[in-house]
Short mmCIF file of C-alpha atoms and ligand atoms in Angstrom, two decimals:
data_model
loop_
_atom_site.label_atom_id
_atom_site.label_comp_id
_atom_site.label_asym_id
_atom_site.label_seq_id
_atom_site.Cartn_x
_atom_site.Cartn_y
_atom_site.Cartn_z
CA UNK A 1 -3.46 60.51 72.61
CA UNK A 2 -1.77 60.98 69.31
CA UNK A 3 2.24 61.26 68.66
CA UNK A 4 2.69 64.05 66.39
CA UNK A 5 3.67 63.40 63.25
CA UNK A 6 7.35 63.86 62.17
CA UNK A 7 8.48 66.89 59.72
CA UNK A 8 8.98 65.78 56.43
CA UNK A 9 12.79 66.82 56.05
CA UNK A 10 13.20 70.13 53.32
CA UNK A 11 14.20 69.62 49.72
CA UNK A 12 15.33 73.93 49.69
CA UNK A 13 14.66 75.43 46.25
CA UNK A 14 16.01 77.74 44.59
CA UNK A 15 14.64 79.91 41.05
CA UNK A 16 16.59 81.86 38.84
CA UNK A 17 13.60 84.05 36.68
CA UNK A 18 10.46 84.68 37.89
CA UNK A 19 7.84 85.58 34.45
CA UNK A 20 5.69 82.90 33.02
CA UNK A 21 8.01 79.61 33.22
CA UNK A 22 8.95 81.34 36.75
CA UNK A 23 4.86 81.08 37.64
CA UNK A 24 4.03 78.29 36.17
CA UNK A 25 7.09 76.50 38.21
CA UNK A 26 6.75 77.98 41.46
CA UNK A 27 2.68 76.57 41.14
CA UNK A 28 4.39 73.17 40.62
CA UNK A 29 7.06 73.31 43.30
CA UNK A 30 3.80 74.99 46.01
CA UNK A 31 0.96 72.14 44.67
CA UNK A 32 3.52 69.16 44.87
CA UNK A 33 3.75 68.40 48.70
CA UNK A 34 0.00 69.47 49.12
CA UNK A 35 -1.27 66.93 46.51
CA UNK A 36 1.40 64.21 46.62
CA UNK A 37 3.31 62.40 49.67
CA UNK A 38 6.38 63.13 49.05
CA UNK A 39 8.99 61.96 51.19
CA UNK A 40 10.66 65.70 51.47
CA UNK A 41 8.66 69.27 51.27
CA UNK A 42 9.76 71.27 48.56
CA UNK A 43 10.70 74.26 50.43
CA UNK A 44 10.54 78.27 48.01
CA UNK A 45 13.43 79.41 49.72
CA UNK A 46 15.07 82.29 47.04
CA UNK A 47 13.70 83.37 43.72
CA UNK A 48 16.51 85.02 41.68
CA UNK A 49 16.09 88.13 39.21
CA UNK A 50 18.43 91.09 38.39
CA UNK A 51 15.84 94.15 38.98
CA UNK A 52 15.63 93.99 43.55
CA UNK A 53 12.04 95.40 43.23
CA UNK A 54 11.01 93.51 40.08
CA UNK A 55 11.87 89.66 41.85
CA UNK A 56 10.89 91.49 45.52
CA UNK A 57 6.38 92.18 44.15
CA UNK A 58 7.29 87.64 42.86
CA UNK A 59 8.60 86.52 45.58
CA UNK A 60 6.04 88.00 47.26
CA UNK A 61 3.43 87.26 45.01
CA UNK A 62 4.84 83.06 44.10
CA UNK A 63 5.11 82.38 47.57
CA UNK A 64 9.13 82.94 48.00
CA UNK A 65 10.78 83.54 51.15
CA UNK A 66 13.69 85.35 50.40
CA UNK A 67 15.34 87.15 46.81
CA UNK A 68 18.66 87.38 45.36
CA UNK A 69 19.85 89.19 42.23
CA UNK A 70 22.55 87.86 41.35
CA UNK A 71 22.62 83.89 40.54
CA UNK A 72 25.99 83.68 42.27
CA UNK A 73 25.31 84.24 45.39
CA UNK A 74 22.08 81.16 45.29
CA UNK A 75 24.04 78.83 44.09
CA UNK A 76 26.17 79.42 46.94
CA UNK A 77 23.97 79.48 49.77
CA UNK A 78 23.49 75.88 51.96
CA UNK A 79 19.77 75.89 52.27
CA UNK A 80 19.16 75.03 48.01
CA UNK A 81 19.67 72.33 47.68
CA UNK A 82 18.13 72.01 43.69
CA UNK A 83 18.22 75.32 41.67
CA UNK A 84 15.26 75.35 39.30
CA UNK A 85 16.52 77.68 36.38
CA UNK A 86 13.82 79.66 34.25
CA UNK A 87 15.81 82.22 32.61
CA UNK A 88 15.96 82.67 28.56
CA UNK A 89 18.19 79.83 26.82
CA UNK A 90 21.43 81.75 26.55
CA UNK A 91 21.54 81.64 30.19
CA UNK A 92 20.85 77.60 30.90
CA UNK A 93 24.21 76.30 30.79
CA UNK A 94 26.97 78.81 32.43
CA UNK A 95 24.28 78.65 35.69
CA UNK A 96 23.39 75.47 35.39
CA UNK A 97 26.85 74.04 35.01
CA UNK A 98 28.20 76.20 38.39
CA UNK A 99 24.91 74.39 39.69
CA UNK A 100 25.74 70.95 39.82
CA UNK A 101 29.82 71.61 40.26
CA UNK A 102 28.12 73.66 42.89
CA UNK A 103 27.31 69.73 44.42
CA UNK A 104 23.31 71.01 43.68
CA UNK A 105 20.30 69.57 42.16
CA UNK A 106 19.09 70.98 39.11
CA UNK A 107 15.98 71.08 36.73
CA UNK A 108 16.34 72.83 33.23
CA UNK A 109 13.64 74.81 31.51
CA UNK A 110 13.65 73.34 27.72
CA UNK A 111 15.39 73.66 25.51
CA UNK A 112 18.27 72.84 27.46
CA UNK A 113 20.31 74.88 26.09
CA UNK A 114 21.30 77.67 22.79
CA UNK A 115 23.52 75.39 21.60
CA UNK A 116 25.32 72.13 21.19
CA UNK A 117 28.88 72.77 22.73
CA UNK A 118 26.25 74.91 25.26
CA UNK A 119 23.84 71.54 26.13
CA UNK A 120 26.88 69.63 25.53
CA UNK A 121 29.35 71.40 28.38
CA UNK A 122 25.71 71.11 30.61
CA UNK A 123 25.73 66.40 29.83
CA UNK A 124 29.43 66.90 31.07
CA UNK A 125 28.32 68.73 34.43
CA UNK A 126 25.44 66.83 34.80
CA UNK A 127 27.19 62.39 34.11
CA UNK A 128 30.96 64.61 36.49
CA UNK A 129 28.08 64.46 39.45
CA UNK A 130 26.49 61.41 39.12
CA UNK A 131 24.91 62.11 42.73
CA UNK A 132 23.05 64.79 41.10
CA UNK A 133 19.90 65.19 39.40
CA UNK A 134 19.96 66.77 36.43
CA UNK A 135 16.49 67.13 34.92
CA UNK A 136 15.36 68.79 31.69
CA UNK A 137 11.56 71.10 31.96
CA UNK A 138 9.55 68.75 28.82
CA UNK A 139 7.16 69.65 31.37
CA UNK A 140 4.00 67.90 28.90
CA UNK A 141 5.70 64.17 29.05
CA UNK A 142 4.04 64.49 32.47
CA UNK A 143 0.40 64.95 30.94
CA UNK A 144 -1.21 62.09 32.40
CA UNK A 145 -2.73 61.26 29.04
CA UNK A 146 0.21 61.14 27.14
CA UNK A 147 1.77 58.87 30.20
CA UNK A 148 -0.56 56.72 29.69
CA UNK A 149 0.10 56.77 25.63
CA UNK A 150 3.68 55.95 26.35
CA UNK A 151 3.00 53.04 28.75
CA UNK A 152 0.37 51.91 26.07
CA UNK A 153 3.27 51.85 23.12
CA UNK A 154 5.62 50.18 25.43
CA UNK A 155 3.16 47.65 26.18
CA UNK A 156 3.01 46.06 22.62
CA UNK A 157 -0.78 48.14 21.89
CA UNK A 158 0.18 49.60 18.40
CA UNK A 159 3.01 46.88 17.91
CA UNK A 160 6.07 48.40 15.46
CA UNK A 161 4.99 52.38 15.08
CA UNK A 162 4.68 52.93 11.55
CA UNK A 163 3.83 56.76 11.71
CA UNK A 164 3.89 59.65 14.25
CA UNK A 165 2.86 63.53 13.75
CA UNK A 166 3.39 66.30 15.67
CA UNK A 167 2.47 69.89 15.67
CA UNK A 168 2.50 72.03 18.16
CA UNK A 169 0.42 75.37 16.97
CA UNK A 170 0.29 79.44 18.95
CA UNK A 171 -0.72 82.97 16.69
CA UNK A 172 0.67 85.01 18.82
CA UNK A 173 3.79 86.36 15.97
CA UNK A 174 0.68 86.69 14.27
CA UNK A 175 0.50 90.63 14.42
CA UNK A 176 3.36 91.78 12.62
CA UNK A 177 3.85 94.64 15.31
CA UNK A 178 4.61 92.58 17.93
CA UNK A 179 7.65 93.82 19.66
CA UNK A 180 10.88 92.76 19.17
CA UNK A 181 11.53 90.36 22.03
CA UNK A 182 14.25 88.25 23.90
CA UNK A 183 13.05 85.37 22.09
CA UNK A 184 12.36 86.64 18.73
CA UNK A 185 16.41 87.00 19.24
CA UNK A 186 18.96 83.86 18.30
CA UNK A 187 21.11 85.88 20.22
CA UNK A 188 18.85 85.03 23.37
CA UNK A 189 16.56 82.76 22.50
CA UNK A 190 18.93 80.06 20.23
CA UNK A 191 15.72 79.58 18.15
CA UNK A 192 13.02 80.57 17.51
CA UNK A 193 9.24 78.86 17.43
CA UNK A 194 11.72 75.09 16.22
CA UNK A 195 13.72 75.82 20.10
CA UNK A 196 10.37 76.60 21.74
CA UNK A 197 8.05 74.73 20.13
CA UNK A 198 10.14 72.55 18.05
CA UNK A 199 12.02 71.01 21.12
CA UNK A 200 8.64 69.87 22.74
CA UNK A 201 7.71 67.10 20.11
CA UNK A 202 10.85 66.46 19.11
CA UNK A 203 10.83 65.00 23.05
CA UNK A 204 7.55 64.22 22.83
CA UNK A 205 8.21 62.02 19.46
CA UNK A 206 11.62 60.69 21.11
CA UNK A 207 9.26 59.56 24.39
CA UNK A 208 6.69 57.89 22.57
CA UNK A 209 9.08 55.98 20.81
CA UNK A 210 10.95 55.33 23.06
CA UNK A 211 14.80 55.53 20.99
CA UNK A 212 16.07 59.25 19.00
CA UNK A 213 15.48 60.08 15.70
CA UNK A 214 18.05 59.05 13.54
CA UNK A 215 17.85 61.91 10.93
CA UNK A 216 15.96 65.49 9.80
CA UNK A 217 14.59 66.81 6.39
CA UNK A 218 13.60 70.63 7.05
CA UNK A 219 12.35 73.71 5.13
CA UNK A 220 12.13 76.67 8.10
CA UNK A 221 10.64 80.59 7.75
CA UNK A 222 10.98 83.75 9.00
CA UNK A 223 7.44 85.58 7.70
CA UNK A 224 7.99 88.77 9.49
CA UNK A 225 12.03 90.34 9.14
CA UNK A 226 11.81 93.41 11.41
CA UNK A 227 9.98 94.58 14.04
CA UNK A 228 9.44 97.66 16.17
CA UNK A 229 12.09 97.86 18.97
CA UNK A 230 10.57 97.77 22.49
CA UNK A 231 10.37 100.59 24.97
CA UNK A 232 13.66 101.42 26.48
CA UNK A 233 15.43 98.86 23.37
CA UNK A 234 17.32 100.44 20.71
CA UNK A 235 19.39 98.84 17.61
CA UNK A 236 21.16 101.80 16.62
CA UNK A 237 19.94 104.51 14.67
CA UNK A 238 16.35 106.68 14.83
CA UNK A 239 15.09 108.30 11.20
CA UNK A 240 12.67 110.54 12.80
CA UNK A 241 8.73 109.84 12.25
CA UNK A 242 9.70 105.99 12.22
CA UNK A 243 9.40 103.90 15.07
CA UNK A 244 12.78 101.84 15.34
CA UNK A 245 12.02 97.99 14.09
CA UNK A 246 14.96 95.52 14.75
CA UNK A 247 16.03 92.65 12.81
CA UNK A 248 13.92 89.56 13.75
CA UNK A 249 17.27 86.88 13.80
CA UNK A 250 15.36 83.56 14.35
CA UNK A 251 12.54 80.38 12.38
CA UNK A 252 8.96 81.99 12.37
CA UNK A 253 8.05 78.14 11.43
CA UNK A 254 9.50 74.48 11.54
CA UNK A 255 8.62 72.28 9.32
CA UNK A 256 11.05 68.89 9.02
CA UNK A 257 10.17 65.60 8.52
CA UNK A 258 11.84 62.90 10.78
CA UNK A 259 13.72 59.03 10.34
CA UNK A 260 13.83 56.42 13.68
CA UNK A 261 16.38 53.35 13.45
CA UNK A 262 13.59 51.56 13.40
CA UNK A 263 12.20 52.87 11.07
CA UNK A 264 9.55 54.59 11.35
CA UNK A 265 8.63 58.10 10.48
CA UNK A 266 7.61 61.23 12.41
CA UNK A 267 6.86 65.16 10.42
CA UNK A 268 6.07 67.52 13.32
CA UNK A 269 5.27 71.38 13.08
CA UNK A 270 6.56 74.40 14.60
CA UNK A 271 4.75 77.75 14.09
CA UNK A 272 3.83 81.12 16.18
CA UNK A 273 1.40 82.38 13.32
CA UNK A 274 -2.20 79.67 13.68
CA UNK A 275 -4.04 82.56 13.68
CA UNK A 276 -6.49 81.04 16.28
CA UNK A 277 -4.14 78.14 18.21
CA UNK A 278 -3.35 79.44 21.17
CA UNK A 279 -1.53 76.16 22.51
CA UNK A 280 -2.30 73.59 20.00
CA UNK A 281 -0.41 70.55 20.71
CA UNK A 282 -1.81 67.75 18.09
CA UNK A 283 -0.58 64.21 18.01
CA UNK A 284 -1.37 61.33 16.46
CA UNK A 285 1.11 57.77 16.39
CA UNK A 286 0.19 55.33 13.98
CA UNK A 287 1.47 51.82 14.26
CA UNK A 288 1.09 48.82 12.80
CA UNK A 289 -1.57 47.43 15.72
CA UNK A 290 -4.10 50.53 15.65
CA UNK A 291 -2.91 54.30 16.06
CA UNK A 292 -3.58 57.06 18.97
CA UNK A 293 -4.31 61.23 19.50
CA UNK A 294 -4.15 63.22 21.65
CA UNK A 295 -4.44 67.27 21.45
CA UNK A 296 -3.14 69.13 24.70
CA UNK A 297 -6.37 71.65 24.30
CA UNK A 298 -8.32 68.73 25.20
CA UNK A 299 -5.72 67.04 27.68
CA UNK A 300 -8.32 64.65 29.85
CA UNK A 301 -8.11 62.06 26.89
CA UNK A 302 -6.16 59.93 25.25
CA UNK A 303 -7.70 58.89 21.79
CA UNK A 304 -7.18 54.49 20.65
CA UNK A 305 -8.44 53.10 17.64
CA UNK A 306 -7.46 49.47 18.50
CA UNK A 307 -6.66 47.38 15.34
CA UNK A 308 -7.28 44.53 16.42
CA UNK A 309 -11.38 44.80 17.53
CA UNK A 310 -13.39 42.99 14.21
CA UNK A 311 -13.98 46.51 11.59
CA UNK A 312 -17.66 46.25 12.21
CA UNK A 313 -17.07 47.27 15.84
CA UNK A 314 -14.15 49.56 15.10
CA UNK A 315 -13.31 52.96 15.87
CA UNK A 316 -11.67 55.95 17.96
CA UNK A 317 -12.22 55.44 21.47
CA UNK A 318 -12.00 58.76 23.87
CA UNK A 319 -10.48 57.24 27.04
CA UNK A 320 -11.01 60.03 29.94
CA UNK A 321 -7.68 60.21 31.46
CA UNK A 322 -8.99 61.34 34.85
CA UNK A 323 -9.66 57.16 36.65
CA UNK A 324 -7.51 57.17 39.54
CA UNK A 325 -5.24 53.81 37.82
CA UNK A 326 -4.51 56.36 34.81
CA UNK A 327 -1.08 57.82 35.73
CA UNK A 328 -0.88 61.00 38.13
CA UNK A 329 -4.03 60.32 39.27
CA UNK A 330 -4.00 58.51 42.45
CA UNK A 331 -3.97 62.05 44.03
CA UNK A 332 -6.00 64.38 42.57
CA UNK A 333 -10.19 64.57 42.09
CA UNK A 334 -12.32 61.77 41.41
CA UNK A 335 -13.10 60.17 38.17
CA UNK A 336 -14.47 63.50 35.49
CA UNK A 337 -13.12 66.14 37.36
CA UNK A 338 -10.21 67.29 35.04
CA UNK A 339 -5.92 68.36 34.80
CA UNK A 340 -5.01 71.25 32.93
CA UNK A 341 -1.96 72.65 32.05
CA UNK A 342 -0.70 73.37 35.70
CA UNK A 343 -1.00 70.31 36.40
CA UNK A 344 2.78 68.77 34.27
CA UNK A 345 4.61 71.49 36.25
CA UNK A 346 2.72 69.31 39.47
CA UNK A 347 3.67 66.30 38.15
CA UNK A 348 7.34 67.34 37.21
CA UNK A 349 8.16 68.84 40.90
CA UNK A 350 6.87 65.42 42.90
CA UNK A 351 8.85 63.04 40.28
CA UNK A 352 11.75 65.62 40.25
CA UNK A 353 11.99 65.04 44.62
CA UNK A 354 11.22 61.92 44.45
CA UNK A 355 14.49 61.15 42.08
CA UNK A 356 16.58 63.17 44.67
CA UNK A 357 15.33 61.49 47.53
CA UNK A 358 15.88 57.86 45.09
CA UNK A 359 18.42 58.85 44.34
CA UNK A 360 18.36 57.70 40.18
CA UNK A 361 17.93 60.75 37.78
CA UNK A 362 15.04 61.49 36.14
CA UNK A 363 13.82 60.97 32.60
CA UNK A 364 14.39 63.37 30.16
CA UNK A 365 17.92 63.82 31.84
CA UNK A 366 20.61 66.31 30.19
CA UNK A 367 21.57 64.02 28.12
CA UNK A 368 17.73 63.80 26.40
CA UNK A 369 18.10 67.23 26.30
CA UNK A 370 20.90 67.16 24.56
CA UNK A 371 19.56 64.43 21.93
CA UNK A 372 17.20 66.67 20.82
CA UNK A 373 19.35 69.85 21.09
CA UNK A 374 21.12 67.85 18.30
CA UNK A 375 17.85 67.35 16.43
CA UNK A 376 17.69 70.56 16.55
CA UNK A 377 20.63 71.70 14.92
CA UNK A 378 20.44 69.02 12.17
CA UNK A 379 16.81 70.55 11.66
CA UNK A 380 18.46 74.48 11.17
CA UNK A 381 21.67 72.66 9.01
CA UNK A 382 19.42 70.68 7.04
CA UNK A 383 17.16 74.26 6.36
CA UNK A 384 20.08 75.83 5.17
CA UNK A 385 20.73 73.67 2.98
CA UNK A 386 19.17 73.59 -0.69
CA UNK A 387 20.20 70.31 -1.76
CA UNK A 388 17.29 69.10 0.60
CA UNK A 389 14.72 71.10 -1.39
CA UNK A 390 14.16 70.07 -4.46
CA UNK A 391 12.43 72.65 -6.22
CA UNK A 392 9.05 71.54 -8.99
CA UNK A 393 9.85 72.93 -12.23
CA UNK A 394 6.25 74.53 -13.56
CA UNK A 395 6.08 74.23 -17.67
CA UNK A 396 3.47 76.03 -19.46
CA UNK A 397 1.15 73.77 -21.12
C1 SOE B 1 6.35 79.80 24.04
O1 SOE B 1 5.20 80.66 23.98
C2 SOE B 1 5.27 79.29 25.56
O2 SOE B 1 5.31 79.19 26.05
C3 SOE B 1 6.34 77.88 25.83
O3 SOE B 1 8.27 78.17 26.54
C4 SOE B 1 6.27 76.87 26.75
O4 SOE B 1 7.00 75.29 26.73
C5 SOE B 1 5.12 75.98 25.95
O5 SOE B 1 4.12 74.93 27.49
C6 SOE B 1 3.88 77.34 26.02
O6 SOE B 1 4.59 77.94 24.83
#
């Protein structure tokens, strides 16, 4: 007779927010313990949102056991060990600080906050509560191909890095009549493409290079300064016969360059105006001994040019990152049966549950999130100065 397997301890998860990020985080929590052998079982204890009907529907759809309509009640619950913040950036700091002070572990969606001050408050709360885990959700670090890229760089396969270029392009704002949602307002989103997409590539650049950026030089632009106000929202008076339009108060695109303390250079492009680019995060790292290239729309592949190979045989080699000895792959499918976008969130949940059990702070920490915030603020500051931008004068003849 076989003895029954003892049930694993539960890790009670409470999530605030239930839109796109809430759905994909839910998927991560639901799946992690089904795929990986975790020290505890994430329990989807409660999901929180202000609209009781909508949050109930989300709970049923995404598999949460109960609902709350006030995040303070969620944080006060004894069955919640970890608070997962999936709200717009303007509430990250208040919820994150309160959750840490209430003794909860915290996962916070990126970017960590809307301002440096808010991010500093979160990093300080994490430092005051070192026994609590505090992690920011830069999920793309946990794409197996990018974890592999980091380990190749760490092992010195590229030698000293020379330059790194990263672009993150989407196209959902190309229509000038796309409505003025929260992502287009500074008070709720902090910044535009810069914080939404640029924060991911800044985090990846610093993760891959293994050092923080030392300085930046930037240009930002808002191509469509006014957009239709969604039904039910108002910005003031309505001219009769003309649909109401409101001010876009964030960037539509941000282009910037940066320098690492090691002397390596970096370039970045974040835009939601790139027709045909749906979720196109691409990067290339060029080092002393070789190069790496990655495209999120082909996320099971990493391209490696080994510059130490005789030139007659050299060329970019496509590594299919689906082998059991590749990062995270030991628990998934047989070689060649690739992963997708959602799996990065499963890996994030796995690493977080393991960190809680081990009592070790996982990366990216709130301090790492604060560092990204400092870069975003430096980009905005640089873009606002005329002095960094050298106009080209045209001379006739
Ligand atoms: C924006 O469109 C967005 O949803 C980002 O907010 C996410 O962080 C990114 O993973 C996908 O695109």
